CSV table of C-alpha atoms in Angstrom, one decimal:
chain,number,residue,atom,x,y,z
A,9,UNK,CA,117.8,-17.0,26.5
A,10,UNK,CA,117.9,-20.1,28.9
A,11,UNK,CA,115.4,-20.7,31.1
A,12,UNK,CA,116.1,-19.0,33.8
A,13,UNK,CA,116.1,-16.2,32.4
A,14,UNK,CA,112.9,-16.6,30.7
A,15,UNK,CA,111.4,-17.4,33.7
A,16,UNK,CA,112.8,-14.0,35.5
A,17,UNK,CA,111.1,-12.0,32.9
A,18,UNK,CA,107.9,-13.8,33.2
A,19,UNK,CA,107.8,-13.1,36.7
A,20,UNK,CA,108.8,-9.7,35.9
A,21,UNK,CA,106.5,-9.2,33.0
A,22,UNK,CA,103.3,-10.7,35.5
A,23,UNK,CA,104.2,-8.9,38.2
A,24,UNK,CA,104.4,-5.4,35.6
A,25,UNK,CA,101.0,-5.9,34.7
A,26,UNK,CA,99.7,-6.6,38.0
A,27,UNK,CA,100.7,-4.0,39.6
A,28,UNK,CA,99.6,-1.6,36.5
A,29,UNK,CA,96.5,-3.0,36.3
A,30,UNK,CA,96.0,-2.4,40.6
A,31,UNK,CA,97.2,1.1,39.9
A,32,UNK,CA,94.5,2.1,37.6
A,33,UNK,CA,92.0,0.3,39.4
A,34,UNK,CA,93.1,2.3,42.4
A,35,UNK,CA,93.3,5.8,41.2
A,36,UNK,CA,89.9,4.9,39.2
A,37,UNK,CA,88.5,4.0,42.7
A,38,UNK,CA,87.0,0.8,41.3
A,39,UNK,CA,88.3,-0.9,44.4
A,40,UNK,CA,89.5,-0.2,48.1
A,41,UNK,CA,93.4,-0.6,49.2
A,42,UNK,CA,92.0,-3.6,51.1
A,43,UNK,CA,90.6,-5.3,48.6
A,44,UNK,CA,94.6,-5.8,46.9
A,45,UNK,CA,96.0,-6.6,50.9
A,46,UNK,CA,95.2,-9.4,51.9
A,47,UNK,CA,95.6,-9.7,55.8
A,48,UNK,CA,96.9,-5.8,55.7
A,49,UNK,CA,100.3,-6.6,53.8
A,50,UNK,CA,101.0,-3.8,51.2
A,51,UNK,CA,98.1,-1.8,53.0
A,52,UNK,CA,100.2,1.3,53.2
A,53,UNK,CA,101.6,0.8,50.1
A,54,UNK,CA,98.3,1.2,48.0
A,55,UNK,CA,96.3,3.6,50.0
A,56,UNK,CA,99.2,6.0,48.8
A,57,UNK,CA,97.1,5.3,45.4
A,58,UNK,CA,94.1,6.8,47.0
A,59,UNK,CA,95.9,9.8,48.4
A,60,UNK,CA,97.0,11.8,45.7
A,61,UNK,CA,96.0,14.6,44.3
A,62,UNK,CA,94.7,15.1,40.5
A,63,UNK,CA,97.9,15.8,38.9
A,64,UNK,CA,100.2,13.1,40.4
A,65,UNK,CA,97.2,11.1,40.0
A,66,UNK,CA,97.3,11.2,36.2
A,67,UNK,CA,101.1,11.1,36.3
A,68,UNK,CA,100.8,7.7,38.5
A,69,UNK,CA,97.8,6.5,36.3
A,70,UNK,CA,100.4,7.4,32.9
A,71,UNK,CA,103.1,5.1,34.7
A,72,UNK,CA,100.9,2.5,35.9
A,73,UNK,CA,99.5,1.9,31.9
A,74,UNK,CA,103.2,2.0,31.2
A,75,UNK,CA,103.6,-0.9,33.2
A,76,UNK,CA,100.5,-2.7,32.4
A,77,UNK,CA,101.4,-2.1,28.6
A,78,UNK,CA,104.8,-3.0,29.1
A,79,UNK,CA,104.3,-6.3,31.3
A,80,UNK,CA,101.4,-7.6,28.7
A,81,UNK,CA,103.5,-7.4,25.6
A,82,UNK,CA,106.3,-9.0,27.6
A,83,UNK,CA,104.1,-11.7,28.3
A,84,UNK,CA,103.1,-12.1,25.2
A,85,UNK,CA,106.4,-12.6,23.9
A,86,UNK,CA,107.7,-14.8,26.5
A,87,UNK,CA,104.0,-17.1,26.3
A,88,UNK,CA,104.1,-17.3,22.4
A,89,UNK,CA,105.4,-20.2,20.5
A,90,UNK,CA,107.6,-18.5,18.0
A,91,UNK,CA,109.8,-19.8,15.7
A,92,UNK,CA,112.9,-20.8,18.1
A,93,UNK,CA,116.4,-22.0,16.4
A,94,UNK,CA,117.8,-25.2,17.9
A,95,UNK,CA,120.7,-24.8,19.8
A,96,UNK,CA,122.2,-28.2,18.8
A,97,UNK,CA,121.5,-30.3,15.7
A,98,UNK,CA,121.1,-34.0,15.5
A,99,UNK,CA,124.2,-35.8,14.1
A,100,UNK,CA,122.9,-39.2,14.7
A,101,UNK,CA,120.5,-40.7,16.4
A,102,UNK,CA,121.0,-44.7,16.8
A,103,UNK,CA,120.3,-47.6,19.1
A,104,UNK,CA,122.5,-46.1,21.3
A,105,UNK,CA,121.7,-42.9,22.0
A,106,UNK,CA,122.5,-39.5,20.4
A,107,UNK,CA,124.9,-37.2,19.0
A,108,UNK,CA,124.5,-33.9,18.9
A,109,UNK,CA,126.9,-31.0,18.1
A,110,UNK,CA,125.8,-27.2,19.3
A,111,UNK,CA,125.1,-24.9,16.3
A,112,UNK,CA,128.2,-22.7,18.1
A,113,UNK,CA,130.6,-25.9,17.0
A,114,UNK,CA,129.2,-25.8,13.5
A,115,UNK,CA,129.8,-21.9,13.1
A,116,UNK,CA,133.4,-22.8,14.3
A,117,UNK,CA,133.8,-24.8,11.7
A,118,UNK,CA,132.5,-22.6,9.8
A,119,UNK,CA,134.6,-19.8,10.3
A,120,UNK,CA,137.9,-22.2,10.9
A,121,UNK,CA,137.3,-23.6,7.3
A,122,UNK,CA,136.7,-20.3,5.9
A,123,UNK,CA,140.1,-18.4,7.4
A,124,UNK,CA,141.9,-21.3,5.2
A,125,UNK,CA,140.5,-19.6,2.1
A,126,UNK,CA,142.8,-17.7,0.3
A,127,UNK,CA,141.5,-13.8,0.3
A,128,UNK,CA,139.4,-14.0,3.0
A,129,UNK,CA,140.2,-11.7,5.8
A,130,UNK,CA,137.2,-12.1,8.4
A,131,UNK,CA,134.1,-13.8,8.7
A,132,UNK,CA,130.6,-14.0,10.5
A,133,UNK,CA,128.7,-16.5,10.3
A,134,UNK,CA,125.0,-18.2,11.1
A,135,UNK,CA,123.8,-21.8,10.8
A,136,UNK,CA,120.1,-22.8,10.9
A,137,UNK,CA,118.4,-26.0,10.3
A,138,UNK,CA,116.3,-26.3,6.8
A,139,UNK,CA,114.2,-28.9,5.6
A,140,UNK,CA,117.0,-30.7,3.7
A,141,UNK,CA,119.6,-30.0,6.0
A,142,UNK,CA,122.0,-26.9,7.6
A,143,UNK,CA,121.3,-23.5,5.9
A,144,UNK,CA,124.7,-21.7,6.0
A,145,UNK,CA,125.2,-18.2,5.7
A,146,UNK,CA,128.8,-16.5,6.0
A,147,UNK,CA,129.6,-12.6,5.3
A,148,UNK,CA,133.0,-12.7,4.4
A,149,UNK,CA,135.2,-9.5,4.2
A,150,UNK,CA,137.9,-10.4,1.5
A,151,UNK,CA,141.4,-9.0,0.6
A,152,UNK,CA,141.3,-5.9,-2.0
A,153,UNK,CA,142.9,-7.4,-4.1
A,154,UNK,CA,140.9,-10.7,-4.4
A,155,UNK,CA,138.6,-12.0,-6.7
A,156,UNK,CA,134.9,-11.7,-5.1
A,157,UNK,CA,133.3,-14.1,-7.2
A,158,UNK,CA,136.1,-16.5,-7.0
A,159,UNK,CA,136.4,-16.1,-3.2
A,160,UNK,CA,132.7,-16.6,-2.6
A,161,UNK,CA,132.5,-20.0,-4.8
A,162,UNK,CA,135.7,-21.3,-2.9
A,163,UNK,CA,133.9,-20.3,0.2
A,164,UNK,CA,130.4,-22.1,-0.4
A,165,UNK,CA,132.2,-25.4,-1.7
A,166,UNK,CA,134.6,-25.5,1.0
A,167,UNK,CA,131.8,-24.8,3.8
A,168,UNK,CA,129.5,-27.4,2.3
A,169,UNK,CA,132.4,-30.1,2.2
A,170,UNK,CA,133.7,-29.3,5.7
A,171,UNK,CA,130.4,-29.6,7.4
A,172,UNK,CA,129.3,-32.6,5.2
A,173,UNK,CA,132.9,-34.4,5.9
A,174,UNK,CA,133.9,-33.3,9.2
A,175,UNK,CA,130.1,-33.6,11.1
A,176,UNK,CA,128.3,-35.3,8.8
A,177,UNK,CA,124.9,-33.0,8.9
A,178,UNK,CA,123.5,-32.6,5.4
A,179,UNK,CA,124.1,-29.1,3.6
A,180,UNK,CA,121.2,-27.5,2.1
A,181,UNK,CA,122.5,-24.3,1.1
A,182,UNK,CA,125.5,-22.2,2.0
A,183,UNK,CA,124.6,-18.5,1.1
A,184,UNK,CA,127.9,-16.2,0.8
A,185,UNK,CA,127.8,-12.7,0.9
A,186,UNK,CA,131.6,-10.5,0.5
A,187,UNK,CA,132.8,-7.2,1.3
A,188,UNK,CA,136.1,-5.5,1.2
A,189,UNK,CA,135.5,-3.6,4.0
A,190,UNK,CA,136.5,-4.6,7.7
A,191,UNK,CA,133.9,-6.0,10.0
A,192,UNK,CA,133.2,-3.3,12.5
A,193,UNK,CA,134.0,-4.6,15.8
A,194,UNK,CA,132.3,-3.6,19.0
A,195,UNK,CA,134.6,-4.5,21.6
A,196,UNK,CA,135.2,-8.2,20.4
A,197,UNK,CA,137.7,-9.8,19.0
A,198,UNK,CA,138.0,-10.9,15.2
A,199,UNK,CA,136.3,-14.7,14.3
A,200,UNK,CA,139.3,-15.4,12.1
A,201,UNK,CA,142.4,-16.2,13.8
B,122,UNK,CA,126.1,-66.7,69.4
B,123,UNK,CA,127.9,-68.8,67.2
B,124,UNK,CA,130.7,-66.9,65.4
B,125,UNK,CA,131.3,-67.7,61.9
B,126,UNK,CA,133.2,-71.0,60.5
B,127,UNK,CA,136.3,-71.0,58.4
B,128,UNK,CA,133.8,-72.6,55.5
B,129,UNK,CA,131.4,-69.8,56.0
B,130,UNK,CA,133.6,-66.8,56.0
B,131,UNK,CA,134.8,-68.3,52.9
B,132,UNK,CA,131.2,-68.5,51.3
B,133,UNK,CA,130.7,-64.7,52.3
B,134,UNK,CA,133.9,-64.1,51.1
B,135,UNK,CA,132.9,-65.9,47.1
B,136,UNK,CA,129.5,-63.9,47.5
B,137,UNK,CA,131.3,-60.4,48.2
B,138,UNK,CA,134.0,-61.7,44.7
B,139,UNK,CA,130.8,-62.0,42.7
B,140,UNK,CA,129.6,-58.6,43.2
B,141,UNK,CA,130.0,-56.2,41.1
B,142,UNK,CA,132.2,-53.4,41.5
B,143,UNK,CA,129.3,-50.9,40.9
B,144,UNK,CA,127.7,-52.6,43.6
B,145,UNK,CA,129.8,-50.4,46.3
B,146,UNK,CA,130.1,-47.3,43.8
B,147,UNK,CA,128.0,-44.3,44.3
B,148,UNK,CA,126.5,-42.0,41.2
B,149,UNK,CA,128.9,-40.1,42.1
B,150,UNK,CA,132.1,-42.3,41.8
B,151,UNK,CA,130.9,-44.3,38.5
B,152,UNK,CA,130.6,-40.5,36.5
B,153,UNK,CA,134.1,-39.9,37.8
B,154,UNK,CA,135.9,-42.9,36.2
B,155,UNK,CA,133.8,-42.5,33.3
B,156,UNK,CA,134.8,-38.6,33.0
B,157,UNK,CA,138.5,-39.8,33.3
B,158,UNK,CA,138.0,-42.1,30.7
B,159,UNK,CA,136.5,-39.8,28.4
B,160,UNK,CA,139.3,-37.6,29.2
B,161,UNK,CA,141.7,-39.5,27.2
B,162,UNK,CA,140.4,-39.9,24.3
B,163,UNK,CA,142.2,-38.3,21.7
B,164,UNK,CA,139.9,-34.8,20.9
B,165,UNK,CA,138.5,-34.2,23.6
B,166,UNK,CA,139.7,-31.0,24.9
B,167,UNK,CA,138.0,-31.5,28.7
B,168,UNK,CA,134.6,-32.5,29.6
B,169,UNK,CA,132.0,-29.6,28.8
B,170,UNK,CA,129.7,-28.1,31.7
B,171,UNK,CA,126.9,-28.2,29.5
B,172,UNK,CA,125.5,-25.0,27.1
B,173,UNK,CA,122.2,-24.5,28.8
B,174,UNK,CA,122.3,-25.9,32.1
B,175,UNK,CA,125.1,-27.1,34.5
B,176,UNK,CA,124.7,-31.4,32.9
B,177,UNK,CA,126.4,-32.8,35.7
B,178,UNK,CA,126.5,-35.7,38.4
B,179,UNK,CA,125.7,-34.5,41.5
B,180,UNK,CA,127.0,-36.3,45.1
B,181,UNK,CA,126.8,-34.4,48.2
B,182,UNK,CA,128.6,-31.5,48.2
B,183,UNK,CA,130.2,-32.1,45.3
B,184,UNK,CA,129.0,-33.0,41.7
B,185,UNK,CA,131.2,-34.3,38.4
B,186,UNK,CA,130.8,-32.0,35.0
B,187,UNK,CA,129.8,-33.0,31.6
B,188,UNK,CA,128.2,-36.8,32.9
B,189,UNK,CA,124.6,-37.4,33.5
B,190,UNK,CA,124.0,-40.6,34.5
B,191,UNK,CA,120.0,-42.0,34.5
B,192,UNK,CA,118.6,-45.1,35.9
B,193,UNK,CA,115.2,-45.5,33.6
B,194,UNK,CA,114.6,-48.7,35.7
B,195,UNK,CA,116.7,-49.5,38.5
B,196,UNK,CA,118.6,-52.2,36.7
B,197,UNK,CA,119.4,-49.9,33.7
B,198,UNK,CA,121.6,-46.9,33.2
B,199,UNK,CA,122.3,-44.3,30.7
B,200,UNK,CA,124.5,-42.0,30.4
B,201,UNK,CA,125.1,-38.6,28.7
B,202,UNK,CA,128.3,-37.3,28.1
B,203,UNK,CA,128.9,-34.1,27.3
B,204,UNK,CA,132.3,-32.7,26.1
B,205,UNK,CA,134.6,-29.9,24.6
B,206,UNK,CA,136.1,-30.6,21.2
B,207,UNK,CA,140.1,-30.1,21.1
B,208,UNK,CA,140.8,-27.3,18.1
B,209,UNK,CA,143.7,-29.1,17.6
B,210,UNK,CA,141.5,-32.2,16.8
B,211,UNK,CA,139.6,-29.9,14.0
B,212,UNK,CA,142.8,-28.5,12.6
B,213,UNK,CA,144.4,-32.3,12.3
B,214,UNK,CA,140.9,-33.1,10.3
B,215,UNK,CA,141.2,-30.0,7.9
B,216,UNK,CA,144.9,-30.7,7.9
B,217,UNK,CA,144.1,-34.7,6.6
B,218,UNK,CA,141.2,-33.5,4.0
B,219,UNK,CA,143.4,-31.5,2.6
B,220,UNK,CA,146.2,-34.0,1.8
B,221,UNK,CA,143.5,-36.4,0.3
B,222,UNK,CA,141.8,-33.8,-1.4
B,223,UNK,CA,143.1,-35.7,-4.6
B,224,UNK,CA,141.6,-39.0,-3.5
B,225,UNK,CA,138.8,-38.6,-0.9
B,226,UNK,CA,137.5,-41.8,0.5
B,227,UNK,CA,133.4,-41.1,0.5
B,228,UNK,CA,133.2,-44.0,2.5
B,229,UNK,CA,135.2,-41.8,5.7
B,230,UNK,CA,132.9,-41.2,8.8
B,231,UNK,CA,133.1,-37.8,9.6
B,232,UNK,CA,135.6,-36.4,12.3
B,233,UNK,CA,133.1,-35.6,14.7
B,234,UNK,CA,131.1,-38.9,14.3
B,235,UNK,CA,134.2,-40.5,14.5
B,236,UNK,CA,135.4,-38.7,18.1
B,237,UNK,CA,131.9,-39.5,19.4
B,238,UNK,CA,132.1,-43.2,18.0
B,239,UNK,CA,135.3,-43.4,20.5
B,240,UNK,CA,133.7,-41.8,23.7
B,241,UNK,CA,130.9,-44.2,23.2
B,242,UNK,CA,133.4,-46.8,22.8
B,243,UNK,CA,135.7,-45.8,25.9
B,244,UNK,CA,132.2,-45.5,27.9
B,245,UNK,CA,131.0,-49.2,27.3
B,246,UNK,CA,134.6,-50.3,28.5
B,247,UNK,CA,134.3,-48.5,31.6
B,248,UNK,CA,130.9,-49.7,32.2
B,249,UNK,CA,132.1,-53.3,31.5
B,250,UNK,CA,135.3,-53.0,33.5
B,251,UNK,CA,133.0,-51.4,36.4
B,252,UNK,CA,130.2,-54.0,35.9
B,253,UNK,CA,127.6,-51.3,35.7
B,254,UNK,CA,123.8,-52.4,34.6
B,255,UNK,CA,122.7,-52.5,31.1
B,256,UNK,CA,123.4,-49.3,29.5
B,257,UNK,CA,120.2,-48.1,27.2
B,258,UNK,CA,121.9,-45.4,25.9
B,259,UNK,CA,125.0,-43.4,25.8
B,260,UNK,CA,124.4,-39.7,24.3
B,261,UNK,CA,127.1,-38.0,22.7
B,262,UNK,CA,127.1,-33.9,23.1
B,263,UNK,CA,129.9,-32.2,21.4
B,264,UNK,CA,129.0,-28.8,22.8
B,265,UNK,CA,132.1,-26.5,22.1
B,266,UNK,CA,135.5,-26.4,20.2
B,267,UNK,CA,138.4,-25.1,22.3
């Protein structure tokens, strides 16, 4: 998600909670409409709160948790520091400046290396950075007739060499996983040309 | 008011020579000659918008893709280039590992390295030939294949 975005949802996720949190406070009667309008604005808005009767009351005080519940874990998620992948690795890093590549290039290369194996029908794969270097893993569906074992060994040697010879990021492990049956495909086109 | 002699229209004449050519450029005008450049480097397919955010050279009313130019003091630049790989470049690299499959040189720089060896290259001659400031740093970002 890029930053935009995130910061739409944290707007969306604060303002959620606020208004949850108003809501109950209002249809609790723990404050006045005026105490949440400052200078009048929303006035209207939030007396409504205070005019209901008791069963859209405890439908509007069920909605209102809703949305406190709702913005807080949003918040949470969007305020933690989880465990983010990078979007580009580090090829080299010299007196000069960088060079980076975008983890969508390696995955190309990826996938382009991998349609030259013999066998191989399709592929998806993912790239994440490890400790010693890329940690590569492709799902390959192969021909019927191919050899799985075989196929999957060409795979992971050729994937290590390619990335290793063509970017020059260190290869810590390429996992391969096979199937003869076709990728299901939800509207997108095939990886493999 | 006295108007100008022969001698000293001259003089002004030397001190405008001496100038350099990035003196009368804008942002703007230096990341276009040094997109163009990057352009023809062989592999790279067109210069890249960015991945996250639009990296780009902004003028008024107009801005210049895939170049971010910085002035970390005002008498140094650096710039950030940002491009799309050609396929074709890829394939031509597969193409060569696999004829010297029998005998691969472990001394090659890889294909990419190599491609961002030649922007860097092509972007120190422009800044030469433009007589920009000292470049601190020119960042390479290879951020698609097409």
């Amino acid at each position: 998600m890029n930053v935009f975005n995130r910061i739409v949802i944290l707007i969306l996720s604060v303002a959620s909670l606020a208004f949850g949190i108003i809501g109950l406070l209002l249809l609790g009667g723990l404050i006045a409409p005026a105490a949440v309008s400052p200078n009048g604005v929303l006035l209207r808005q939030w007396s409504v709160f205070t005019q209901l009767t008791a069963a859209d009351a405890t439908a509007a005080a069920l909605v209102c948790a809703v949305l406190a519940l709702v913005g807080l874990i949003l918040l949470i998620l969007e305020l933690l520091p989880g465990r983010r992948e990078p979007a580009q690795f580090l090829v080299r890093q010299d007196g000069l400046g960088k060079v980076t590549v975008t983890r969508s290039s390696v995955q190309d290369l990826v996938q382009f290396e991998a349609a030259a194996v013999q066998g191989v029908m399709e592929t998806r794969q993912a790239v994440d950075e490890g400790r010693k270097g890329l940690r590569v893993r492709v799902r390959a569906s192969i021909a019927p007739e191919a050899e799985a074992p075989q196929v999957g060994k060409t795979l992971q040697e050729r994937v290590q060499t390619a990335i290793q010879r063509h970017i020059g990021l260190p290869v810590d492990e390429v996992q391969v996983a096979t199937q003869i049956e076709p990728f299901e495909h939800r509207g997108r086109q095939p990886r493999v040309r | 008011m006295s108007s100008p002699t022969p001698e000293g229209v001259a003089v002004d004449m030397q001190a405008v020579s001496v100038q350099p050519l990035s003196a009368y450029l804008s942002d703007l005008d230096l990341a276009r000659v040094i997109a163009s450049a990057v352009r023809q480097v062989p592999g790279v397919l067109e210069m890249s918008p960015g991945r996250f955010a639009l990296e780009a050279t902004y003028g008024p009313g107009e801005h210049v893709s895939g170049v971010v130019l910085q002035h970390p003091t005002p008498d140094t630049l650096s710039v950030a280039v940002h491009v799309v790989v050609a396929e074709a470049a890829f394939r031509a690299a597969f193409d060569e590992a696999t004829l010297s499959q029998l005998a691969p040189d472990p001394e090659q720089c890889p294909m990419l390295l190599r491609l961002a060896e030649q922007i860097r290259t092509v972007v120190s001659q422009a800044a030469d030939t433009l007589g920009l400031p000292a470049l601190v740093a020119i960042d390479v970002a290879l951020d698609d294949v097409g």
